[in-house]
PDB file of N, CA, C and O in Angstrom:
ATOM      1  N   MET A   1       1.713  11.166   5.100  1.00  0.00           N
ATOM      2  CA  MET A   1       1.314  10.719   3.663  1.00  0.00           C
ATOM      3  C   MET A   1       0.300  10.142   3.732  1.00  0.00           C
ATOM      4  O   MET A   1      -0.554   9.535   4.556  1.00  0.00           O
ATOM      5  N   GLU A   2      -0.498  11.017   2.659  1.00  0.00           N
ATOM      6  CA  GLU A   2      -1.671  10.440   2.574  1.00  0.00           C
ATOM      7  C   GLU A   2      -1.732   8.928   1.331  1.00  0.00           C
ATOM      8  O   GLU A   2      -1.131   8.884   0.738  1.00  0.00           O
ATOM      9  N   ILE A   3      -2.578   8.796   1.980  1.00  0.00           N
ATOM     10  CA  ILE A   3      -3.248   6.670   1.824  1.00  0.00           C
ATOM     11  C   ILE A   3      -4.926   6.442   0.640  1.00  0.00           C
ATOM     12  O   ILE A   3      -5.704   7.594   1.939  1.00  0.00           O
ATOM     13  N   ILE A   4      -5.264   7.007  -0.355  1.00  0.00           N
ATOM     14  CA  ILE A   4      -5.839   6.745  -0.762  1.00  0.00           C
ATOM     15  C   ILE A   4      -5.550   4.614  -1.099  1.00  0.00           C
ATOM     16  O   ILE A   4      -5.675   4.843  -2.021  1.00  0.00           O
ATOM     17  N   LEU A   5      -7.490   4.740  -0.766  1.00  0.00           N
ATOM     18  CA  LEU A   5      -7.590   3.235  -0.928  1.00  0.00           C
ATOM     19  C   LEU A   5      -8.176   3.063  -2.647  1.00  0.00           C
ATOM     20  O   LEU A   5      -9.708   3.978  -2.498  1.00  0.00           O
ATOM     21  N   GLU A   6      -8.546   2.901  -3.206  1.00  0.00           N
ATOM     22  CA  GLU A   6      -9.423   1.567  -4.501  1.00  0.00           C
ATOM     23  C   GLU A   6     -10.325   0.917  -4.525  1.00  0.00           C
ATOM     24  O   GLU A   6     -10.290   0.819  -2.875  1.00  0.00           O
ATOM     25  N   LYS A   7     -11.619   0.974  -5.458  1.00  0.00           N
ATOM     26  CA  LYS A   7     -12.316  -0.100  -5.139  1.00  0.00           C
ATOM     27  C   LYS A   7     -11.926  -1.441  -4.501  1.00  0.00           C
ATOM     28  O   LYS A   7     -12.854  -1.750  -4.658  1.00  0.00           O
ATOM     29  N   THR A   8     -10.817  -1.571  -5.469  1.00  0.00           N
ATOM     30  CA  THR A   8     -10.321  -3.302  -5.537  1.00  0.00           C
ATOM     31  C   THR A   8      -9.868  -3.522  -4.260  1.00  0.00           C
ATOM     32  O   THR A   8      -9.872  -4.502  -3.579  1.00  0.00           O
ATOM     33  N   THR A   9      -9.308  -2.388  -2.991  1.00  0.00           N
ATOM     34  CA  THR A   9      -9.403  -2.941  -1.290  1.00  0.00           C
ATOM     35  C   THR A   9     -10.664  -3.174  -1.062  1.00  0.00           C
ATOM     36  O   THR A   9     -10.622  -3.907  -0.152  1.00  0.00           O
ATOM     37  N   LYS A  10     -11.764  -2.676  -1.206  1.00  0.00           N
ATOM     38  CA  LYS A  10     -13.313  -2.434  -1.241  1.00  0.00           C
ATOM     39  C   LYS A  10     -13.147  -4.789  -0.231  1.00  0.00           C
ATOM     40  O   LYS A  10     -13.485  -4.718   0.856  1.00  0.00           O
ATOM     41  N   PRO A  11     -13.528  -5.993  -1.366  1.00  0.00           N
ATOM     42  CA  PRO A  11     -12.994  -7.023  -0.812  1.00  0.00           C
ATOM     43  C   PRO A  11     -12.799  -7.530   0.275  1.00  0.00           C
ATOM     44  O   PRO A  11     -12.593  -7.893   2.005  1.00  0.00           O
ATOM     45  N   PHE A  12     -10.814  -6.781   0.730  1.00  0.00           N
ATOM     46  CA  PHE A  12     -10.635  -7.272   1.009  1.00  0.00           C
ATOM     47  C   PHE A  12     -11.114  -6.559   3.381  1.00  0.00           C
ATOM     48  O   PHE A  12     -11.023  -7.059   4.104  1.00  0.00           O
ATOM     49  N   PHE A  13     -11.462  -5.259   2.843  1.00  0.00           N
ATOM     50  CA  PHE A  13     -12.328  -4.587   4.082  1.00  0.00           C
ATOM     51  C   PHE A  13     -13.375  -4.178   4.300  1.00  0.00           C
ATOM     52  O   PHE A  13     -13.861  -4.435   5.603  1.00  0.00           O
ATOM     53  N   LYS A  14     -14.066  -5.497   3.224  1.00  0.00           N
ATOM     54  CA  LYS A  14     -15.260  -5.857   4.129  1.00  0.00           C
ATOM     55  C   LYS A  14     -15.327  -7.682   4.530  1.00  0.00           C
ATOM     56  O   LYS A  14     -15.476  -7.689   5.628  1.00  0.00           O
ATOM     57  N   LYS A  15     -13.882  -8.202   4.320  1.00  0.00           N
ATOM     58  CA  LYS A  15     -13.729  -9.538   5.015  1.00  0.00           C
ATOM     59  C   LYS A  15     -13.194  -8.638   6.531  1.00  0.00           C
ATOM     60  O   LYS A  15     -13.176 -10.105   7.338  1.00  0.00           O
ATOM     61  N   HIS A  16     -12.286  -7.888   6.664  1.00  0.00           N
ATOM     62  CA  HIS A  16     -11.757  -7.406   7.925  1.00  0.00           C
ATOM     63  C   HIS A  16     -12.603  -6.019   8.363  1.00  0.00           C
ATOM     64  O   HIS A  16     -12.112  -4.932   8.641  1.00  0.00           O
ATOM     65  N   ALA A  17     -14.256  -5.970   9.065  1.00  0.00           N
ATOM     66  CA  ALA A  17     -14.175  -4.689   9.207  1.00  0.00           C
ATOM     67  C   ALA A  17     -14.069  -4.562  10.510  1.00  0.00           C
ATOM     68  O   ALA A  17     -13.799  -4.768  10.948  1.00  0.00           O
ATOM     69  N   GLY A  18     -14.008  -3.015  10.161  1.00  0.00           N
ATOM     70  CA  GLY A  18     -13.731  -2.130  11.083  1.00  0.00           C
ATOM     71  C   GLY A  18     -11.920  -2.006  11.201  1.00  0.00           C
ATOM     72  O   GLY A  18     -12.000  -1.288  12.541  1.00  0.00           O
ATOM     73  N   SER A  19     -11.275  -2.528  10.503  1.00  0.00           N
ATOM     74  CA  SER A  19      -9.775  -2.447  10.754  1.00  0.00           C
ATOM     75  C   SER A  19      -9.408  -1.813   9.292  1.00  0.00           C
ATOM     76  O   SER A  19      -7.785  -1.292   9.160  1.00  0.00           O
ATOM     77  N   GLN A  20     -10.020  -0.832   9.674  1.00  0.00           N
ATOM     78  CA  GLN A  20      -9.359  -0.319   7.725  1.00  0.00           C
ATOM     79  C   GLN A  20      -8.199   1.006   8.435  1.00  0.00           C
ATOM     80  O   GLN A  20      -7.364   1.463   7.840  1.00  0.00           O
ATOM     81  N   ALA A  21      -8.908   1.517   8.712  1.00  0.00           N
ATOM     82  CA  ALA A  21      -8.507   3.215  10.234  1.00  0.00           C
ATOM     83  C   ALA A  21      -7.032   2.539  10.673  1.00  0.00           C
ATOM     84  O   ALA A  21      -6.131   3.161  10.025  1.00  0.00           O
ATOM     85  N   LEU A  22      -7.604   1.340  11.468  1.00  0.00           N
ATOM     86  CA  LEU A  22      -5.673   1.164  11.655  1.00  0.00           C
ATOM     87  C   LEU A  22      -4.930   0.018  10.348  1.00  0.00           C
ATOM     88  O   LEU A  22      -3.397   0.636  10.399  1.00  0.00           O
ATOM     89  N   ALA A  23      -5.090  -1.026   9.456  1.00  0.00           N
ATOM     90  CA  ALA A  23      -4.465  -0.200   8.517  1.00  0.00           C
ATOM     91  C   ALA A  23      -3.990   0.485   7.613  1.00  0.00           C
ATOM     92  O   ALA A  23      -2.705   0.942   7.090  1.00  0.00           O
ATOM     93  N   LYS A  24      -4.976   1.105   6.636  1.00  0.00           N
ATOM     94  CA  LYS A  24      -4.450   2.914   6.537  1.00  0.00           C
ATOM     95  C   LYS A  24      -3.042   3.458   7.813  1.00  0.00           C
ATOM     96  O   LYS A  24      -2.317   3.696   6.855  1.00  0.00           O
ATOM     97  N   GLU A  25      -3.306   3.934   9.036  1.00  0.00           N
ATOM     98  CA  GLU A  25      -2.303   3.888   9.095  1.00  0.00           C
ATOM     99  C   GLU A  25      -1.131   3.240   9.391  1.00  0.00           C
ATOM    100  O   GLU A  25       0.045   4.129   9.055  1.00  0.00           O
ATOM    101  N   ARG A  26      -0.985   1.888   9.116  1.00  0.00           N
ATOM    102  CA  ARG A  26      -0.098   0.877   9.532  1.00  0.00           C
ATOM    103  C   ARG A  26       0.705   1.332   8.312  1.00  0.00           C
ATOM    104  O   ARG A  26       1.870   1.314   8.046  1.00  0.00           O
ATOM    105  N   ILE A  27       0.074   1.659   7.092  1.00  0.00           N
ATOM    106  CA  ILE A  27       0.078   1.441   5.648  1.00  0.00           C
ATOM    107  C   ILE A  27       1.196   2.314   5.580  1.00  0.00           C
ATOM    108  O   ILE A  27       2.145   2.839   4.560  1.00  0.00           O
ATOM    109  N   GLY A  28       0.945   3.644   5.930  1.00  0.00           N
ATOM    110  CA  GLY A  28       1.179   5.101   5.231  1.00  0.00           C
ATOM    111  C   GLY A  28       2.703   4.650   6.086  1.00  0.00           C
ATOM    112  O   GLY A  28       3.620   5.775   5.916  1.00  0.00           O
ATOM    113  N   ALA A  29       2.389   4.389   6.991  1.00  0.00           N
ATOM    114  CA  ALA A  29       4.549   3.911   8.258  1.00  0.00           C
ATOM    115  C   ALA A  29       4.744   3.962   7.009  1.00  0.00           C
ATOM    116  O   ALA A  29       6.087   3.901   7.725  1.00  0.00           O
ATOM    117  N   ILE A  30       4.352   2.536   7.216  1.00  0.00           N
ATOM    118  CA  ILE A  30       5.249   1.795   6.476  1.00  0.00           C
ATOM    119  C   ILE A  30       6.236   2.241   4.963  1.00  0.00           C
ATOM    120  O   ILE A  30       7.698   2.432   4.699  1.00  0.00           O
ATOM    121  N   LEU A  31       5.130   3.250   3.929  1.00  0.00           N
ATOM    122  CA  LEU A  31       5.525   4.082   3.460  1.00  0.00           C
ATOM    123  C   LEU A  31       6.505   5.141   3.669  1.00  0.00           C
ATOM    124  O   LEU A  31       7.402   5.445   2.844  1.00  0.00           O
ATOM    125  N   GLU A  32       6.417   5.928   4.581  1.00  0.00           N
ATOM    126  CA  GLU A  32       7.212   6.326   4.897  1.00  0.00           C
ATOM    127  C   GLU A  32       7.941   5.932   4.870  1.00  0.00           C
ATOM    128  O   GLU A  32       9.599   6.702   4.712  1.00  0.00           O
ATOM    129  N   ARG A  33       8.771   5.753   6.285  1.00  0.00           N
ATOM    130  CA  ARG A  33       9.726   4.743   6.280  1.00  0.00           C
ATOM    131  C   ARG A  33      10.710   4.340   5.047  1.00  0.00           C
ATOM    132  O   ARG A  33      11.431   4.514   4.529  1.00  0.00           O
ATOM    133  N   GLU A  34       9.653   3.581   4.028  1.00  0.00           N
ATOM    134  CA  GLU A  34      10.558   2.350   3.158  1.00  0.00           C
ATOM    135  C   GLU A  34      10.510   3.837   2.407  1.00  0.00           C
ATOM    136  O   GLU A  34      11.804   4.347   1.392  1.00  0.00           O
ATOM    137  N   GLN A  35      10.234   4.981   1.960  1.00  0.00           N
ATOM    138  CA  GLN A  35      10.740   6.082   1.232  1.00  0.00           C
ATOM    139  C   GLN A  35      11.630   6.639   1.491  1.00  0.00           C
ATOM    140  O   GLN A  35      12.901   7.597   0.402  1.00  0.00           O
ATOM    141  N   ALA A  36      11.683   7.028   2.996  1.00  0.00           N
ATOM    142  CA  ALA A  36      12.503   7.567   2.868  1.00  0.00           C
ATOM    143  C   ALA A  36      14.547   7.476   3.008  1.00  0.00           C
ATOM    144  O   ALA A  36      15.262   7.533   2.998  1.00  0.00           O
ATOM    145  N   THR A  37      14.050   5.875   3.515  1.00  0.00           N
ATOM    146  CA  THR A  37      15.574   4.455   3.137  1.00  0.00           C
ATOM    147  C   THR A  37      15.133   4.073   0.915  1.00  0.00           C
ATOM    148  O   THR A  37      16.989   3.713   1.374  1.00  0.00           O
ATOM    149  N   GLY A  38      14.831   4.378   0.575  1.00  0.00           N
ATOM    150  CA  GLY A  38      15.373   4.908  -0.505  1.00  0.00           C
ATOM    151  C   GLY A  38      14.428   3.622  -1.238  1.00  0.00           C
ATOM    152  O   GLY A  38      14.667   3.303  -2.758  1.00  0.00           O
ATOM    153  N   LEU A  39      12.541   3.185  -0.868  1.00  0.00           N
ATOM    154  CA  LEU A  39      12.206   2.174  -1.685  1.00  0.00           C
ATOM    155  C   LEU A  39      13.285   0.846  -1.225  1.00  0.00           C
ATOM    156  O   LEU A  39      13.276  -0.173  -2.942  1.00  0.00           O
ATOM    157  N   THR A  40      14.020   0.212  -0.531  1.00  0.00           N
ATOM    158  CA  THR A  40      14.395  -0.911  -0.624  1.00  0.00           C
ATOM    159  C   THR A  40      13.874  -2.238  -0.509  1.00  0.00           C
ATOM    160  O   THR A  40      14.647  -3.085  -1.165  1.00  0.00           O
ATOM    161  N   LYS A  41      13.102  -2.266   0.081  1.00  0.00           N
ATOM    162  CA  LYS A  41      12.150  -3.538   0.218  1.00  0.00           C
ATOM    163  C   LYS A  41      10.983  -3.587  -1.444  1.00  0.00           C
ATOM    164  O   LYS A  41      10.179  -4.572  -0.684  1.00  0.00           O
ATOM    165  N   VAL A  42      11.115  -3.227  -2.212  1.00  0.00           N
ATOM    166  CA  VAL A  42       9.737  -2.441  -2.909  1.00  0.00           C
ATOM    167  C   VAL A  42      10.538  -2.687  -3.757  1.00  0.00           C
ATOM    168  O   VAL A  42      11.832  -3.547  -4.662  1.00  0.00           O
ATOM    169  N   LYS A  43       9.202  -4.035  -5.012  1.00  0.00           N
ATOM    170  CA  LYS A  43       9.750  -4.478  -5.998  1.00  0.00           C
ATOM    171  C   LYS A  43       7.842  -3.647  -7.057  1.00  0.00           C
ATOM    172  O   LYS A  43       7.396  -3.630  -6.963  1.00  0.00           O
ATOM    173  N   LEU A  44       8.066  -4.361  -8.482  1.00  0.00           N
ATOM    174  CA  LEU A  44       7.973  -4.166  -9.718  1.00  0.00           C
ATOM    175  C   LEU A  44       7.018  -4.796  -9.219  1.00  0.00           C
ATOM    176  O   LEU A  44       6.740  -5.772  -9.038  1.00  0.00           O
ATOM    177  N   ALA A  45       4.775  -4.116  -9.818  1.00  0.00           N
ATOM    178  CA  ALA A  45       4.556  -5.289  -9.251  1.00  0.00           C
ATOM    179  C   ALA A  45       3.349  -5.363 -10.987  1.00  0.00           C
ATOM    180  O   ALA A  45       3.914  -6.802 -11.400  1.00  0.00           O
ATOM    181  N   LEU A  46       4.143  -4.757 -11.564  1.00  0.00           N
ATOM    182  CA  LEU A  46       3.297  -4.540 -13.424  1.00  0.00           C
ATOM    183  C   LEU A  46       4.409  -3.970 -14.334  1.00  0.00           C
ATOM    184  O   LEU A  46       5.592  -2.586 -13.528  1.00  0.00           O
ATOM    185  N   ARG A  47       4.261  -4.315 -15.312  1.00  0.00           N
ATOM    186  CA  ARG A  47       5.393  -4.184 -16.597  1.00  0.00           C
ATOM    187  C   ARG A  47       4.846  -2.785 -17.243  1.00  0.00           C
ATOM    188  O   ARG A  47       6.451  -1.779 -16.902  1.00  0.00           O
ATOM    189  N   GLN A  48       4.186  -2.457 -17.382  1.00  0.00           N
ATOM    190  CA  GLN A  48       3.446  -1.210 -17.226  1.00  0.00           C
ATOM    191  C   GLN A  48       3.128  -0.639 -16.763  1.00  0.00           C
ATOM    192  O   GLN A  48       2.551  -0.825 -16.043  1.00  0.00           O
ATOM    193  N   PRO A  49       3.616   1.042 -16.895  1.00  0.00           N
ATOM    194  CA  PRO A  49       2.552   2.488 -15.935  1.00  0.00           C
ATOM    195  C   PRO A  49       1.804   2.114 -16.181  1.00  0.00           C
ATOM    196  O   PRO A  49       0.613   2.209 -16.902  1.00  0.00           O
ATOM    197  N   VAL A  50       0.970   2.877 -14.994  1.00  0.00           N
ATOM    198  CA  VAL A  50      -0.355   2.890 -14.301  1.00  0.00           C
ATOM    199  C   VAL A  50      -0.693   4.507 -13.904  1.00  0.00           C
ATOM    200  O   VAL A  50       0.216   5.025 -13.295  1.00  0.00           O
ATOM    201  N   ALA A  51      -1.385   5.318 -14.997  1.00  0.00           N
ATOM    202  CA  ALA A  51      -1.159   6.438 -14.816  1.00  0.00           C
ATOM    203  C   ALA A  51      -0.577   7.015 -14.938  1.00  0.00           C
ATOM    204  O   ALA A  51      -0.046   8.493 -14.704  1.00  0.00           O
ATOM    205  N   GLY A  52       0.892   6.027 -15.778  1.00  0.00           N
ATOM    206  CA  GLY A  52       1.939   7.109 -16.242  1.00  0.00           C
ATOM    207  C   GLY A  52       2.893   6.962 -14.916  1.00  0.00           C
ATOM    208  O   GLY A  52       4.387   7.789 -15.048  1.00  0.00           O
ATOM    209  N   ARG A  53       2.275   6.313 -13.758  1.00  0.00           N
ATOM    210  CA  ARG A  53       3.507   6.089 -12.755  1.00  0.00           C
ATOM    211  C   ARG A  53       3.980   4.810 -12.882  1.00  0.00           C
ATOM    212  O   ARG A  53       3.100   4.062 -12.923  1.00  0.00           O
ATOM    213  N   PRO A  54       5.165   4.360 -12.003  1.00  0.00           N
ATOM    214  CA  PRO A  54       5.403   2.240 -11.805  1.00  0.00           C
ATOM    215  C   PRO A  54       4.649   2.212 -10.857  1.00  0.00           C
ATOM    216  O   PRO A  54       3.742   2.960  -9.669  1.00  0.00           O
ATOM    217  N   CYS A  55       4.215   0.567 -10.558  1.00  0.00           N
ATOM    218  CA  CYS A  55       3.291   0.651  -9.356  1.00  0.00           C
ATOM    219  C   CYS A  55       3.926  -0.867  -8.785  1.00  0.00           C
ATOM    220  O   CYS A  55       4.863  -1.438  -9.782  1.00  0.00           O
ATOM    221  N   PHE A  56       4.455  -0.350  -7.440  1.00  0.00           N
ATOM    222  CA  PHE A  56       5.739  -1.247  -7.073  1.00  0.00           C
ATOM    223  C   PHE A  56       4.330  -1.724  -6.288  1.00  0.00           C
ATOM    224  O   PHE A  56       2.657  -1.542  -6.471  1.00  0.00           O
ATOM    225  N   GLU A  57       5.616  -3.149  -5.618  1.00  0.00           N
ATOM    226  CA  GLU A  57       4.398  -3.963  -3.954  1.00  0.00           C
ATOM    227  C   GLU A  57       5.508  -3.661  -3.233  1.00  0.00           C
ATOM    228  O   GLU A  57       6.658  -3.339  -3.498  1.00  0.00           O
ATOM    229  N   LEU A  58       4.685  -4.320  -1.868  1.00  0.00           N
ATOM    230  CA  LEU A  58       5.459  -4.427  -0.801  1.00  0.00           C
ATOM    231  C   LEU A  58       4.467  -5.198   0.223  1.00  0.00           C
ATOM    232  O   LEU A  58       3.363  -5.369   0.200  1.00  0.00           O
ATOM    233  N   ARG A  59       5.523  -5.540   0.986  1.00  0.00           N
ATOM    234  CA  ARG A  59       4.998  -6.852   1.700  1.00  0.00           C
ATOM    235  C   ARG A  59       5.110  -6.009   3.429  1.00  0.00           C
ATOM    236  O   ARG A  59       6.061  -5.279   3.700  1.00  0.00           O
ATOM    237  N   CYS A  60       3.394  -5.613   3.872  1.00  0.00           N
ATOM    238  CA  CYS A  60       3.297  -4.725   4.845  1.00  0.00           C
ATOM    239  C   CYS A  60       2.451  -6.019   6.277  1.00  0.00           C
ATOM    240  O   CYS A  60       1.519  -6.672   6.204  1.00  0.00           O
ATOM    241  N   ASN A  61       3.370  -6.675   7.577  1.00  0.00           N
ATOM    242  CA  ASN A  61       2.500  -6.759   8.688  1.00  0.00           C
ATOM    243  C   ASN A  61       1.563  -5.265   9.257  1.00  0.00           C
ATOM    244  O   ASN A  61       2.063  -4.748   9.505  1.00  0.00           O
ATOM    245  N   LEU A  62      -0.151  -5.888   8.934  1.00  0.00           N
ATOM    246  CA  LEU A  62      -0.422  -5.585  10.103  1.00  0.00           C
ATOM    247  C   LEU A  62      -0.930  -5.830  10.711  1.00  0.00           C
ATOM    248  O   LEU A  62      -2.687  -6.178  11.491  1.00  0.00           O
ATOM    249  N   ALA A  63      -1.089  -6.114  12.118  1.00  0.00           N
ATOM    250  CA  ALA A  63      -0.747  -6.564  13.264  1.00  0.00           C
ATOM    251  C   ALA A  63      -2.227  -7.781  13.731  1.00  0.00           C
ATOM    252  O   ALA A  63      -1.263  -8.703  12.742  1.00  0.00           O
ATOM    253  N   LYS A  64      -2.607  -7.873  14.242  1.00  0.00           N
ATOM    254  CA  LYS A  64      -4.233  -8.253  13.485  1.00  0.00           C
ATOM    255  C   LYS A  64      -4.082  -8.968  12.234  1.00  0.00           C
ATOM    256  O   LYS A  64      -4.566 -10.516  11.967  1.00  0.00           O
ATOM    257  N   LEU A  65      -3.800  -8.006  11.532  1.00  0.00           N
ATOM    258  CA  LEU A  65      -4.668  -8.695   9.610  1.00  0.00           C
ATOM    259  C   LEU A  65      -3.560  -9.605   9.741  1.00  0.00           C
ATOM    260  O   LEU A  65      -3.560  -9.865   8.454  1.00  0.00           O
ATOM    261  N   GLY A  66      -2.463  -9.551   9.892  1.00  0.00           N
ATOM    262  CA  GLY A  66      -1.841 -10.743   9.700  1.00  0.00           C
ATOM    263  C   GLY A  66      -0.621  -9.564   8.216  1.00  0.00           C
ATOM    264  O   GLY A  66      -0.271  -8.297   7.784  1.00  0.00           O
ATOM    265  N   SER A  67       0.280 -10.617   7.420  1.00  0.00           N
ATOM    266  CA  SER A  67       1.064 -10.024   6.430  1.00  0.00           C
ATOM    267  C   SER A  67       0.301 -10.172   5.367  1.00  0.00           C
ATOM    268  O   SER A  67      -0.173 -10.762   4.992  1.00  0.00           O
ATOM    269  N   VAL A  68       0.444  -8.343   4.444  1.00  0.00           N
ATOM    270  CA  VAL A  68      -0.210  -8.426   3.325  1.00  0.00           C
ATOM    271  C   VAL A  68       0.409  -8.128   2.854  1.00  0.00           C
ATOM    272  O   VAL A  68       1.062  -6.932   2.837  1.00  0.00           O
ATOM    273  N   ARG A  69       0.354  -8.531   0.671  1.00  0.00           N
ATOM    274  CA  ARG A  69       0.806  -7.520   0.282  1.00  0.00           C
ATOM    275  C   ARG A  69      -0.159  -6.167  -0.685  1.00  0.00           C
ATOM    276  O   ARG A  69      -0.781  -5.953  -0.722  1.00  0.00           O
ATOM    277  N   VAL A  70       1.004  -5.599  -0.863  1.00  0.00           N
ATOM    278  CA  VAL A  70       0.167  -4.013  -1.335  1.00  0.00           C
ATOM    279  C   VAL A  70       1.011  -3.421  -2.402  1.00  0.00           C
ATOM    280  O   VAL A  70       2.063  -3.270  -2.086  1.00  0.00           O
ATOM    281  N   ALA A  71      -0.162  -3.377  -3.248  1.00  0.00           N
ATOM    282  CA  ALA A  71       0.033  -2.412  -4.832  1.00  0.00           C
ATOM    283  C   ALA A  71       0.371  -1.507  -4.560  1.00  0.00           C
ATOM    284  O   ALA A  71      -1.295  -0.764  -4.417  1.00  0.00           O
ATOM    285  N   PHE A  72       0.916  -0.761  -4.731  1.00  0.00           N
ATOM    286  CA  PHE A  72       1.033   1.019  -4.133  1.00  0.00           C
ATOM    287  C   PHE A  72       1.778   1.964  -5.237  1.00  0.00           C
ATOM    288  O   PHE A  72       2.336   1.040  -6.744  1.00  0.00           O
ATOM    289  N   ILE A  73       1.265   3.211  -5.895  1.00  0.00           N
ATOM    290  CA  ILE A  73       1.277   4.385  -7.326  1.00  0.00           C
ATOM    291  C   ILE A  73       1.886   5.590  -6.185  1.00  0.00           C
ATOM    292  O   ILE A  73       1.469   5.703  -5.671  1.00  0.00           O
ATOM    293  N   LEU A  74       3.283   6.079  -6.151  1.00  0.00           N
ATOM    294  CA  LEU A  74       3.208   7.353  -5.013  1.00  0.00           C
ATOM    295  C   LEU A  74       3.093   7.922  -6.726  1.00  0.00           C
ATOM    296  O   LEU A  74       4.014   8.118  -7.263  1.00  0.00           O
ATOM    297  N   ASP A  75       3.010   9.501  -5.811  1.00  0.00           N
ATOM    298  CA  ASP A  75       2.924  10.896  -6.510  1.00  0.00           C
ATOM    299  C   ASP A  75       3.103  11.465  -5.515  1.00  0.00           C
ATOM    300  O   ASP A  75       2.252  12.140  -4.557  1.00  0.00           O
ATOM    301  N   GLY A  76       4.121  11.583  -4.997  1.00  0.00           N
ATOM    302  CA  GLY A  76       4.432  12.584  -4.082  1.00  0.00           C
ATOM    303  C   GLY A  76       3.982  11.851  -2.997  1.00  0.00           C
ATOM    304  O   GLY A  76       5.271  11.167  -2.155  1.00  0.00           O
ATOM    305  N   GLN A  77       3.613  12.851  -2.255  1.00  0.00           N
ATOM    306  CA  GLN A  77       3.144  12.210  -0.921  1.00  0.00           C
ATOM    307  C   GLN A  77       1.972  11.787  -0.070  1.00  0.00           C
ATOM    308  O   GLN A  77       1.066  11.590   0.032  1.00  0.00           O
ATOM    309  N   VAL A  78       0.870  11.372  -1.696  1.00  0.00           N
ATOM    310  CA  VAL A  78      -0.358  10.543  -1.649  1.00  0.00           C
ATOM    311  C   VAL A  78       0.829   8.834  -2.347  1.00  0.00           C
ATOM    312  O   VAL A  78       1.309   8.825  -3.185  1.00  0.00           O
ATOM    313  N   ALA A  79       0.174   8.532  -1.943  1.00  0.00           N
ATOM    314  CA  ALA A  79      -0.280   6.895  -1.765  1.00  0.00           C
ATOM    315  C   ALA A  79      -1.532   6.420  -2.523  1.00  0.00           C
ATOM    316  O   ALA A  79      -2.193   5.785  -1.875  1.00  0.00           O
ATOM    317  N   ARG A  80      -1.605   5.439  -3.425  1.00  0.00           N
ATOM    318  CA  ARG A  80      -2.851   5.142  -3.925  1.00  0.00           C
ATOM    319  C   ARG A  80      -2.983   4.125  -4.139  1.00  0.00           C
ATOM    320  O   ARG A  80      -1.524   3.560  -4.580  1.00  0.00           O
ATOM    321  N   ILE A  81      -3.353   3.149  -2.687  1.00  0.00           N
ATOM    322  CA  ILE A  81      -3.413   1.473  -2.872  1.00  0.00           C
ATOM    323  C   ILE A  81      -4.067   0.332  -3.709  1.00  0.00           C
ATOM    324  O   ILE A  81      -5.440   1.160  -3.731  1.00  0.00           O
TER     325      ILE A  81
END
């Protein structure tokens, strides 16, 4: 799954410098697993669609970075975080 990080993630990765590759890898694996199981642990983050698609939210454990909430939009095999 391809992960595209939006500008809104910049403050998080500025705080946790050097961990962007690890976070993208872990989030990609978690999203692939959730997509395969039917998005069972996912809930809506916003009521209005963003760019015509629903915006979902998921809790991810990123090892050293701890637990974070990730809002994303799925478009096939592309996830915009």
